[in-house]
């Protein structure tokens, strides 16, 4: 992927040097040779014709130089873009660290794992239901941040056990599994309310789910019935039917929390 991106910038730079910079330079030279008469862009068609038709040794060397100039500019742009992305990533990581350091609250929750039971040393579907319940609670309240791979004390535990338990290990497989869980337990349309990203904390992978507030009730489908959850304090609580109807009427019927 990185090699393809590098090759892409080289080809773009080469084309830019040959078909943008060189014709501009030739047209400006023609304009100057004519005593600055008329407008320089009137010479562009002739300059393009010269770029395409002239392939003797001298012209080939000139084309090579303009191509290299374009490639250099393209690679400079690539490096600048990469540095900008790294700066944004570093700032975002600092924000994530601050969220974790502040501890759990109504809009922040920590889970050590997604599905790996640290006591039984095997996958546990009940843990997945807990994660889905938490996501539903955030959606029904004000949205929030769920960190997987962080224990209750805010210490990074990593995702290696979860990764190893998946058919497709690694970040991509983990994200796909989360989206499948949301689709199955809450509804496919609610996947759009969850942004998944990964960070390295203390050298360990941590998954961050940024969950948006839903403007319609979100139910967890479990045990052949639907459950309604909200966030209260630093926990997630299920409401019974009268409480849920009351809450939906006051907060979710076309109103913003």
CSV table of C-alpha atoms in Angstrom, one decimal:
chain,number,residue,atom,x,y,z
A,1,UNK,CA,0.0,0.0,0.0
A,2,UNK,CA,2.8,2.4,0.9
A,3,UNK,CA,4.7,1.5,-2.3
A,4,UNK,CA,1.6,2.1,-4.4
A,5,UNK,CA,1.1,5.5,-2.8
A,6,UNK,CA,4.8,6.4,-3.4
A,7,UNK,CA,4.5,5.3,-7.1
A,8,UNK,CA,1.2,7.3,-7.4
A,9,UNK,CA,3.0,10.5,-6.3
A,10,UNK,CA,5.9,9.9,-8.6
A,11,UNK,CA,3.6,9.4,-11.6
A,12,UNK,CA,1.6,12.5,-10.7
A,13,UNK,CA,4.8,14.5,-10.3
A,14,UNK,CA,6.2,13.3,-13.6
A,15,UNK,CA,3.0,14.3,-15.4
A,16,UNK,CA,2.9,17.7,-13.6
A,17,UNK,CA,6.5,18.4,-14.6
A,18,UNK,CA,6.0,17.4,-18.2
A,19,UNK,CA,2.6,18.7,-19.0
A,20,UNK,CA,2.2,21.7,-16.6
A,21,UNK,CA,5.6,23.1,-15.6
A,22,UNK,CA,7.4,22.6,-19.0
A,23,UNK,CA,4.6,24.1,-21.2
A,24,UNK,CA,4.3,27.1,-18.8
A,25,UNK,CA,8.1,27.6,-19.0
A,26,UNK,CA,8.1,27.4,-22.8
A,27,UNK,CA,5.2,29.7,-23.2
A,28,UNK,CA,6.7,32.3,-21.0
A,29,UNK,CA,10.0,32.0,-22.9
A,30,UNK,CA,8.1,32.5,-26.2
A,31,UNK,CA,6.3,35.5,-24.8
A,32,UNK,CA,9.6,37.0,-23.7
A,33,UNK,CA,11.2,36.4,-27.0
A,34,UNK,CA,8.4,38.2,-28.8
A,35,UNK,CA,9.0,41.3,-26.7
A,36,UNK,CA,6.1,40.7,-24.3
A,37,UNK,CA,3.5,41.3,-27.0
A,38,UNK,CA,0.0,40.0,-26.6
A,39,UNK,CA,-0.7,37.6,-23.7
A,40,UNK,CA,1.6,34.8,-22.6
A,41,UNK,CA,-1.2,32.2,-22.6
A,42,UNK,CA,-1.6,32.6,-26.3
A,43,UNK,CA,1.6,30.7,-26.6
A,44,UNK,CA,0.4,27.7,-24.6
A,45,UNK,CA,-0.9,25.7,-27.6
A,46,UNK,CA,2.4,26.0,-29.3
A,47,UNK,CA,4.3,25.1,-26.2
A,48,UNK,CA,2.2,21.9,-25.7
A,49,UNK,CA,2.9,21.0,-29.3
A,50,UNK,CA,6.6,21.4,-28.7
A,51,UNK,CA,6.5,19.2,-25.6
A,52,UNK,CA,4.7,16.4,-27.5
A,53,UNK,CA,6.6,16.6,-30.8
A,54,UNK,CA,10.2,17.3,-29.8
A,55,UNK,CA,12.1,14.2,-28.7
A,56,UNK,CA,15.7,14.7,-29.8
A,57,UNK,CA,18.5,14.2,-27.3
A,58,UNK,CA,18.5,17.8,-26.0
A,59,UNK,CA,14.7,17.9,-25.7
A,60,UNK,CA,14.7,14.5,-23.9
A,61,UNK,CA,17.2,15.8,-21.4
A,62,UNK,CA,15.0,18.9,-20.8
A,63,UNK,CA,11.9,16.7,-20.4
A,64,UNK,CA,13.8,14.6,-17.9
A,65,UNK,CA,14.8,17.7,-15.9
A,66,UNK,CA,11.2,19.0,-15.9
A,67,UNK,CA,9.9,15.5,-15.0
A,68,UNK,CA,12.4,15.4,-12.1
A,69,UNK,CA,11.3,18.8,-10.9
A,70,UNK,CA,7.6,17.7,-11.0
A,71,UNK,CA,8.5,14.5,-9.0
A,72,UNK,CA,10.4,16.5,-6.4
A,73,UNK,CA,7.5,18.9,-5.9
A,74,UNK,CA,5.1,16.0,-5.7
A,75,UNK,CA,7.2,14.2,-3.1
A,76,UNK,CA,7.6,17.4,-1.1
A,77,UNK,CA,3.8,17.7,-1.1
A,78,UNK,CA,3.5,14.0,0.0
A,79,UNK,CA,6.0,14.6,2.9
A,80,UNK,CA,4.2,17.8,3.9
A,81,UNK,CA,0.8,16.0,3.9
A,82,UNK,CA,2.3,13.1,6.0
A,83,UNK,CA,3.7,15.6,8.5
A,84,UNK,CA,0.4,17.3,8.8
A,85,UNK,CA,-1.4,14.0,9.3
A,86,UNK,CA,1.1,13.0,12.0
A,87,UNK,CA,0.6,16.3,13.8
A,88,UNK,CA,-3.2,15.8,13.8
A,89,UNK,CA,-2.7,12.2,14.9
A,90,UNK,CA,-0.3,13.3,17.8
A,91,UNK,CA,-2.8,16.0,18.9
A,92,UNK,CA,-5.6,13.5,18.8
A,93,UNK,CA,-3.6,11.0,20.8
A,94,UNK,CA,-3.1,13.7,23.4
A,95,UNK,CA,-6.8,14.3,23.6
A,96,UNK,CA,-7.4,10.5,24.0
A,97,UNK,CA,-4.9,10.3,26.8
A,98,UNK,CA,-6.6,13.2,28.6
A,99,UNK,CA,-10.0,11.4,28.2
A,100,UNK,CA,-8.6,8.2,29.7
A,101,UNK,CA,-6.8,10.1,32.5
A,102,UNK,CA,-10.1,11.8,33.5
A,103,UNK,CA,-11.6,8.3,34.2
A,104,UNK,CA,-15.1,6.9,33.6
A,105,UNK,CA,-18.0,9.2,33.7
A,106,UNK,CA,-21.4,9.6,31.9
A,107,UNK,CA,-19.7,10.0,28.5
A,108,UNK,CA,-16.6,7.8,29.0
A,109,UNK,CA,-16.5,4.0,29.6
A,110,UNK,CA,-13.6,1.5,29.8
A,111,UNK,CA,-13.7,-2.2,28.8
A,112,UNK,CA,-10.7,-4.4,29.3
A,113,UNK,CA,-11.8,-6.7,26.3
A,114,UNK,CA,-14.5,-7.0,23.7
A,115,UNK,CA,-15.0,-10.8,24.0
A,116,UNK,CA,-12.0,-12.4,25.7
A,117,UNK,CA,-12.9,-13.6,29.3
A,118,UNK,CA,-9.8,-12.8,31.4
A,119,UNK,CA,-10.9,-15.2,34.1
A,120,UNK,CA,-12.0,-18.2,31.9
A,121,UNK,CA,-9.3,-17.6,29.3
A,122,UNK,CA,-11.7,-18.0,26.4
A,123,UNK,CA,-14.2,-15.9,24.3
A,124,UNK,CA,-17.4,-15.1,26.2
A,125,UNK,CA,-20.5,-13.9,24.3
A,126,UNK,CA,-21.8,-12.3,27.5
A,127,UNK,CA,-19.0,-9.7,27.3
A,128,UNK,CA,-20.0,-8.8,23.8
A,129,UNK,CA,-23.5,-8.1,25.1
A,130,UNK,CA,-22.1,-5.8,27.7
A,131,UNK,CA,-20.3,-3.8,25.1
A,132,UNK,CA,-23.4,-3.6,22.9
A,133,UNK,CA,-25.4,-2.5,26.0
A,134,UNK,CA,-22.9,0.3,26.7
A,135,UNK,CA,-23.1,1.5,23.0
A,136,UNK,CA,-26.9,1.5,23.1
A,137,UNK,CA,-26.8,3.5,26.4
A,138,UNK,CA,-24.5,6.1,24.9
A,139,UNK,CA,-26.8,6.4,21.8
A,140,UNK,CA,-29.9,6.8,24.0
A,141,UNK,CA,-28.3,9.5,26.1
A,142,UNK,CA,-25.7,12.1,24.9
A,143,UNK,CA,-23.3,9.9,23.0
A,144,UNK,CA,-19.8,9.2,24.4
A,145,UNK,CA,-16.5,7.4,24.2
A,146,UNK,CA,-16.0,3.7,24.8
A,147,UNK,CA,-12.4,2.5,25.1
A,148,UNK,CA,-11.7,-1.2,24.7
A,149,UNK,CA,-8.4,-2.5,25.9
A,150,UNK,CA,-8.4,-0.2,29.0
A,151,UNK,CA,-9.2,-1.6,32.5
A,152,UNK,CA,-11.4,0.1,35.1
A,153,UNK,CA,-8.3,1.9,36.5
A,154,UNK,CA,-7.6,3.5,33.2
A,155,UNK,CA,-4.5,1.3,32.5
A,156,UNK,CA,-3.9,0.0,29.0
A,157,UNK,CA,-4.4,-3.8,28.7
A,158,UNK,CA,-4.2,-4.1,24.9
A,159,UNK,CA,-6.2,-6.1,22.5
A,160,UNK,CA,-3.9,-9.0,21.8
A,161,UNK,CA,-6.3,-11.6,23.4
A,162,UNK,CA,-9.2,-10.3,21.4
A,163,UNK,CA,-7.2,-10.2,18.2
A,164,UNK,CA,-6.2,-13.8,18.7
A,165,UNK,CA,-9.8,-14.9,19.2
A,166,UNK,CA,-11.0,-13.6,15.9
A,167,UNK,CA,-11.1,-15.4,12.5
A,168,UNK,CA,-9.4,-12.3,11.1
A,169,UNK,CA,-6.9,-11.1,13.7
A,170,UNK,CA,-5.7,-7.5,13.8
A,171,UNK,CA,-7.3,-4.1,13.7
A,172,UNK,CA,-9.3,-4.6,10.5
A,173,UNK,CA,-10.9,-7.8,11.8
A,174,UNK,CA,-11.6,-6.2,15.2
A,175,UNK,CA,-13.4,-3.3,13.6
A,176,UNK,CA,-15.4,-5.6,11.3
A,177,UNK,CA,-16.4,-7.7,14.4
A,178,UNK,CA,-17.6,-4.6,16.3
A,179,UNK,CA,-19.7,-3.4,13.3
A,180,UNK,CA,-21.2,-6.9,13.0
A,181,UNK,CA,-22.0,-6.8,16.7
A,182,UNK,CA,-23.7,-3.4,16.4
A,183,UNK,CA,-25.6,-4.5,13.3
A,184,UNK,CA,-26.8,-7.7,14.9
A,185,UNK,CA,-27.6,-6.4,18.4
A,186,UNK,CA,-28.8,-2.9,17.7
A,187,UNK,CA,-29.5,-2.6,14.0
A,188,UNK,CA,-27.5,-2.0,10.9
A,189,UNK,CA,-28.6,1.6,10.6
A,190,UNK,CA,-26.9,2.4,13.9
A,191,UNK,CA,-23.4,1.5,12.6
A,192,UNK,CA,-23.2,5.0,11.1
A,193,UNK,CA,-23.3,6.5,14.6
A,194,UNK,CA,-20.0,4.8,15.6
A,195,UNK,CA,-16.5,5.9,14.5
A,196,UNK,CA,-13.8,3.3,15.3
A,197,UNK,CA,-10.2,4.2,15.6
A,198,UNK,CA,-7.1,2.6,17.2
A,199,UNK,CA,-4.3,4.1,19.2
A,200,UNK,CA,-1.2,2.8,20.9
A,201,UNK,CA,-1.1,3.5,24.6
A,202,UNK,CA,2.0,2.3,26.4
A,203,UNK,CA,2.9,0.3,23.4
A,204,UNK,CA,-0.4,-1.5,23.4
A,205,UNK,CA,-3.4,-1.3,20.9
A,206,UNK,CA,-6.5,0.4,22.3
A,207,UNK,CA,-9.8,0.7,20.4
A,208,UNK,CA,-11.7,4.0,20.7
A,209,UNK,CA,-15.4,4.0,19.8
A,210,UNK,CA,-16.8,7.6,19.4
A,211,UNK,CA,-20.5,7.1,19.7
A,212,UNK,CA,-23.0,9.7,18.5
A,213,UNK,CA,-26.4,10.4,20.0
A,214,UNK,CA,-29.3,8.8,18.3
A,215,UNK,CA,-32.5,10.8,17.8
A,216,UNK,CA,-34.7,7.7,17.9
A,217,UNK,CA,-34.8,4.9,20.5
A,218,UNK,CA,-32.0,2.3,20.3
A,219,UNK,CA,-32.9,-1.2,21.7
A,220,UNK,CA,-30.5,-4.1,22.5
A,221,UNK,CA,-32.0,-7.3,21.0
A,222,UNK,CA,-31.2,-10.1,23.5
A,223,UNK,CA,-33.0,-13.2,24.7
A,224,UNK,CA,-35.8,-12.8,22.2
A,225,UNK,CA,-36.8,-9.4,23.6
A,226,UNK,CA,-35.7,-5.8,23.3
A,227,UNK,CA,-33.9,-3.9,26.1
A,228,UNK,CA,-33.6,-0.1,26.5
A,229,UNK,CA,-30.5,1.3,28.2
A,230,UNK,CA,-29.3,4.8,29.1
A,231,UNK,CA,-26.2,6.2,30.7
A,232,UNK,CA,-26.5,7.3,34.4
A,233,UNK,CA,-23.4,8.6,36.0
A,234,UNK,CA,-20.5,6.3,35.0
A,235,UNK,CA,-22.7,3.3,34.4
A,236,UNK,CA,-25.4,1.9,32.0
A,237,UNK,CA,-28.8,1.2,33.4
A,238,UNK,CA,-31.8,-0.6,31.8
A,239,UNK,CA,-35.2,1.1,32.1
A,240,UNK,CA,-38.4,-0.9,32.5
A,241,UNK,CA,-41.3,-0.3,30.1
A,242,UNK,CA,-42.9,2.6,31.9
A,243,UNK,CA,-39.6,4.3,32.5
A,244,UNK,CA,-38.5,3.7,28.9
A,245,UNK,CA,-41.7,5.2,27.5
A,246,UNK,CA,-41.4,8.2,29.7
A,247,UNK,CA,-37.7,8.7,28.8
A,248,UNK,CA,-38.4,8.4,25.1
A,249,UNK,CA,-41.3,10.8,25.2
A,250,UNK,CA,-39.2,13.4,27.1
A,251,UNK,CA,-35.9,13.0,25.3
A,252,UNK,CA,-36.0,11.1,22.0
A,253,UNK,CA,-39.2,12.1,20.2
A,254,UNK,CA,-37.7,14.6,17.8
A,255,UNK,CA,-35.9,16.5,20.6
A,256,UNK,CA,-32.2,16.9,21.2
A,257,UNK,CA,-30.7,15.9,24.5
